[in-house]
Coordinates of C-alpha atoms in Angstrom, one line a residue:
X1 CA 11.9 1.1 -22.7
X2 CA 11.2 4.9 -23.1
X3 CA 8.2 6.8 -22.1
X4 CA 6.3 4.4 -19.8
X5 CA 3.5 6.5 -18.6
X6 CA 2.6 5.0 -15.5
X7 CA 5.2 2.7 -15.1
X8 CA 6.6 2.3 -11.4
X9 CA 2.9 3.6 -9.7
X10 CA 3.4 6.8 -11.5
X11 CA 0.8 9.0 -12.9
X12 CA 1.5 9.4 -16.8
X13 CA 4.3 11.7 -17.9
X14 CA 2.8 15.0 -18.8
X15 CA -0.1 15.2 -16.9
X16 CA -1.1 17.7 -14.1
X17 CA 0.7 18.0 -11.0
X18 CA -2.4 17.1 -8.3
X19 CA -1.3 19.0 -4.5
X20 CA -4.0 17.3 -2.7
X21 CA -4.0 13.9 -4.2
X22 CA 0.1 13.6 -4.2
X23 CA -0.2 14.6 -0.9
X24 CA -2.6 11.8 0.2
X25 CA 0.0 9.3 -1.7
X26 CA 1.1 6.3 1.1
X27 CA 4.7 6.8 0.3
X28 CA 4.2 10.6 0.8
X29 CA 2.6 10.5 4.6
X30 CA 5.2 8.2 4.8
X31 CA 8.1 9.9 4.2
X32 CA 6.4 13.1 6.4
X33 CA 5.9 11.3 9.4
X34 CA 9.6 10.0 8.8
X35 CA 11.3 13.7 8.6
X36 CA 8.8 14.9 11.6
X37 CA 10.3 11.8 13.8
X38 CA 13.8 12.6 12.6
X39 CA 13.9 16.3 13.0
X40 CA 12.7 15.3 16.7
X41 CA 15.7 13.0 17.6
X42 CA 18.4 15.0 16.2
X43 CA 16.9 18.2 17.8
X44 CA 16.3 16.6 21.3
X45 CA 19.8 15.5 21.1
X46 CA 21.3 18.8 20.3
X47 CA 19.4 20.3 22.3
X48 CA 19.0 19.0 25.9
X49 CA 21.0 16.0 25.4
X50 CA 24.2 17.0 26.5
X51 CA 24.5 18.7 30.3
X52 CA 27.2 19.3 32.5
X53 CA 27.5 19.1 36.6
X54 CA 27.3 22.2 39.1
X55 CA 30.7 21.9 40.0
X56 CA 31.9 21.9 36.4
X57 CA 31.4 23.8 32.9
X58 CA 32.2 20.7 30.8
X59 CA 29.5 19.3 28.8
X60 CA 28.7 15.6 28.6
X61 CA 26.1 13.3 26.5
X62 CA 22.9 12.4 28.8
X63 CA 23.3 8.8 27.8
X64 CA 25.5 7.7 29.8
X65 CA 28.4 9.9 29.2
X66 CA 28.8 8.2 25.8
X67 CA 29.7 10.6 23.4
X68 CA 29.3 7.8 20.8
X69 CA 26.1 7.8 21.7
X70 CA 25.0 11.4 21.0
X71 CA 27.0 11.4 17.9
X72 CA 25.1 8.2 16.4
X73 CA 21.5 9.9 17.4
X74 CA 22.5 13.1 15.8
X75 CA 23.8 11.6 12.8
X76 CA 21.3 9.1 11.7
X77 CA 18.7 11.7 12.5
X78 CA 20.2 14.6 10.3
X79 CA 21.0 12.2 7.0
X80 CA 17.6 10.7 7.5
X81 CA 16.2 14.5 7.7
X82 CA 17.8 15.2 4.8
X83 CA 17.4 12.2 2.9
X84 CA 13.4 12.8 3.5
X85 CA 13.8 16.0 2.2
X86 CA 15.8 15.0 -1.2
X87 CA 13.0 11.6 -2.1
X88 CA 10.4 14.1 -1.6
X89 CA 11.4 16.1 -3.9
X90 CA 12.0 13.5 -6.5
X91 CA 8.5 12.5 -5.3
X92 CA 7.2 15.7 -7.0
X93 CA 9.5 15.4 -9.9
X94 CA 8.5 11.3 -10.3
X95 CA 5.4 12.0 -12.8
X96 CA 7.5 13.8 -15.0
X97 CA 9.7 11.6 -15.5
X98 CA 9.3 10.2 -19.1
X99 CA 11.7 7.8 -19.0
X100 CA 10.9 4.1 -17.2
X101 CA 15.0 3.1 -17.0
X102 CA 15.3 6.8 -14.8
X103 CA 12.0 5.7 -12.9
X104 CA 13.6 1.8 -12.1
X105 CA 16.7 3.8 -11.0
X106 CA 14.6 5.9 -8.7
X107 CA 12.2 3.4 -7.0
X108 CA 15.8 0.9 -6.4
X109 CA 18.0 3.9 -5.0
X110 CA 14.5 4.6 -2.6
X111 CA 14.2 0.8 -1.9
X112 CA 18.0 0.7 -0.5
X113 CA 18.0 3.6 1.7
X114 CA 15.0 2.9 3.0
X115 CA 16.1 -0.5 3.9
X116 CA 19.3 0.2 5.0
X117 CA 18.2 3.1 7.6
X118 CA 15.7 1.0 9.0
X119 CA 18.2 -1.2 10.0
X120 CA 20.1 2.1 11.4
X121 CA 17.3 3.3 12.9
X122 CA 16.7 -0.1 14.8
X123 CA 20.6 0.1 15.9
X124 CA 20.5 3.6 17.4
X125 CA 17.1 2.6 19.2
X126 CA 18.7 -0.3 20.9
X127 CA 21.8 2.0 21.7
X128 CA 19.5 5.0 23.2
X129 CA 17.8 2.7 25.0
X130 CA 20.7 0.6 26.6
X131 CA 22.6 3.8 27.4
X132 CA 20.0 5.8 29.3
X133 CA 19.4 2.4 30.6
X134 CA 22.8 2.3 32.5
X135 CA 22.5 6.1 33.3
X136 CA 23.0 7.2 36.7
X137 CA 20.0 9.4 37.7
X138 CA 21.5 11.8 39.5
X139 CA 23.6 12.7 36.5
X140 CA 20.8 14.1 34.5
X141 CA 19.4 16.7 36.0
X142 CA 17.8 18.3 32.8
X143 CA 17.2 16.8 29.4
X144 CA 15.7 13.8 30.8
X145 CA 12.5 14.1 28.8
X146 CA 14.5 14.8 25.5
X147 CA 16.1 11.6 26.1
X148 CA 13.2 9.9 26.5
X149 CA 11.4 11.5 23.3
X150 CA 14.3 11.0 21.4
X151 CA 14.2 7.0 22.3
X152 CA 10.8 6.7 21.2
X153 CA 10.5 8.6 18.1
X154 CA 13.6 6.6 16.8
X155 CA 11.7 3.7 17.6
X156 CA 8.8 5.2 15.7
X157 CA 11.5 5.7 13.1
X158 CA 12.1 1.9 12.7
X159 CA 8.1 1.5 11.5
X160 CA 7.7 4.7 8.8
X161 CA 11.1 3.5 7.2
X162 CA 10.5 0.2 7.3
X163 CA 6.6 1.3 5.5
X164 CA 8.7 3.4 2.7
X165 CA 10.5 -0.2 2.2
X166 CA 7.3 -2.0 1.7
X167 CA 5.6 1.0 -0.9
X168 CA 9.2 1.3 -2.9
X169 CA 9.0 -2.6 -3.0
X170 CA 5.3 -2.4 -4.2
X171 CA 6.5 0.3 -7.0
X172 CA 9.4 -1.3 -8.2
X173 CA 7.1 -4.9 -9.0
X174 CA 4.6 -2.6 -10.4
X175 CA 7.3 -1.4 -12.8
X176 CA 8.5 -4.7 -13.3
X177 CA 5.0 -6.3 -13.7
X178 CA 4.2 -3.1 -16.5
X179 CA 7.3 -4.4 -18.3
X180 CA 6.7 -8.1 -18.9
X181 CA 3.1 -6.6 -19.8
X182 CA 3.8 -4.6 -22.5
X183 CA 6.8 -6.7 -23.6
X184 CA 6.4 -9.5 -26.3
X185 CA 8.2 -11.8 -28.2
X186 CA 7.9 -11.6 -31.8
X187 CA 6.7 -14.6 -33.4
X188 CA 9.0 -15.8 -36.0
X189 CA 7.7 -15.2 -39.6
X190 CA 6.7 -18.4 -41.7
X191 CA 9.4 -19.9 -44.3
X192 CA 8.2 -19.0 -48.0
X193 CA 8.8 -22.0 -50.4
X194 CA 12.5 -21.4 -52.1
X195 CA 11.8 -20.8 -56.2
X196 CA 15.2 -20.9 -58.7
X197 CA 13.7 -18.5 -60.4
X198 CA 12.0 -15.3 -59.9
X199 CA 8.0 -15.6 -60.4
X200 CA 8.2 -18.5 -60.8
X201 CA 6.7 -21.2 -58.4
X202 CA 6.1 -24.7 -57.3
X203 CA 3.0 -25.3 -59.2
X204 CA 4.2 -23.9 -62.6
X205 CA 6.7 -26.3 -62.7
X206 CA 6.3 -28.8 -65.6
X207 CA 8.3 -32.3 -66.4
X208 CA 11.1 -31.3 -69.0
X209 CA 10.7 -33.3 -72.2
X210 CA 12.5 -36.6 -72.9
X211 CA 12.0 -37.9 -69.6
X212 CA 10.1 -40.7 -69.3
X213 CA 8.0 -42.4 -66.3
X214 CA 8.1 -45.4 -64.8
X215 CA 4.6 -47.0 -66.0
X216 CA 6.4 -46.1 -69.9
X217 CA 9.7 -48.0 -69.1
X218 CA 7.6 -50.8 -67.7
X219 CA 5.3 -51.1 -70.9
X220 CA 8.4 -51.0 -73.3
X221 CA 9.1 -54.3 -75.5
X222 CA 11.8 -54.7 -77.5
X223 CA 11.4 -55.1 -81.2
X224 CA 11.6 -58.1 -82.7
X225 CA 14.3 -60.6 -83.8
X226 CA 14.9 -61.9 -87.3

């Protein structure tokens, strides 16, 4: 199916790139709000979340000395960053997009990662939270209120990803929907009466001579006898 202008909640290929109104796009705010909350934990992580005691220069993870745990925020919070990033821009690119198997593609490859870092994000909440749950208070001296930002906003995290989910879903039935729409069967064409001969048909045809009906054979007498 090539060229489906506004197939998969698209504008038309070819038409003019709007700022304001892509902007005010669900998926778009979306996907914003999602990179802000992101760029939050990973930050609050690197940057207060690991501190070290007087007596000692070695570092450790706020969250209860987990490691694991500091590695997990950071991570999840960096590839979602990114991944924001990247769908953004193929937010922008979407419209001009001619192609409705490239669009499917698209809205499917959005529709998994959103789903599958929702369920990530969920994860690393309920980690953050049960760490600095069993944290001893008079190990964190600073960083406690990264800690705690970063626990919330990946809890916000768990709502704007699980949001792109539902507007991917939305586009991808809305491509789906276009498709069975503009898709029909064609009707089989009627069967044309067969003729042995070329311009020649069924009402021309004419009894051949010597061939004689029933009512004639039933009037027939024989001649005669001597």
């Amino acid at each position: 199916m090539e060229s489906g202008g506004g197939a998969y909640g698209a504008a038309k290929a070819g038409g003019a790139f709007d700022p304001w109104r892509f902007l005010q796009q669900p998926q778009v705010i979306s996907r914003v709000l999602s990179a802000v909350f992101a760029l939050i934990v990973f930050s609050c992580i690197i940057g207060e979340g690991y501190t070290n005691h007087h007596t000692s220069d070695q570092l450790f993870c706020v969250f209860n000395h987990s490691e694991n745990t500091c590695r997990y925020g950071i991570a999840i919070g960096v590839l979602a960053f990114m991944a924001c990033v990247f769908f953004f821009m193929i937010d922008v690119y979407f419209p001009r997009i001619s192609n409705a198997t490239d669009r499917k593609y698209l809205v499917m490859a959005d529709l998994g990662f959103s789903a599958l870092w929702t369920f990530l994000w969920f994860i690393g909440f309920c980690v953050l939270t049960n760490q600095w749950a069993s944290t001893v208070a008079g190990d964190v001296t600073i960083g406690a209120d990264s800690a705690r930002a970063s626990i919330v906003f990946s809890f916000f995290s768990i709502f704007s990803w699980g949001l792109l989910i539902v507007f991917a879903l939305q586009r991808y039935r809305m491509g789906v929907q276009d498709f069975a729409n503009s898709y029909s069967d064609p009707a089989p064409s009627p069967a044309t009466p067969y003729s042995s001969y070329p311009n020649v048909s069924h009402e021309s045809y004419q009894q051949p001579p010597f061939t004689h009906s029933g009512e004639d054979s039933e009037g027939y007498q024989p001649p005669p006898v001597y």
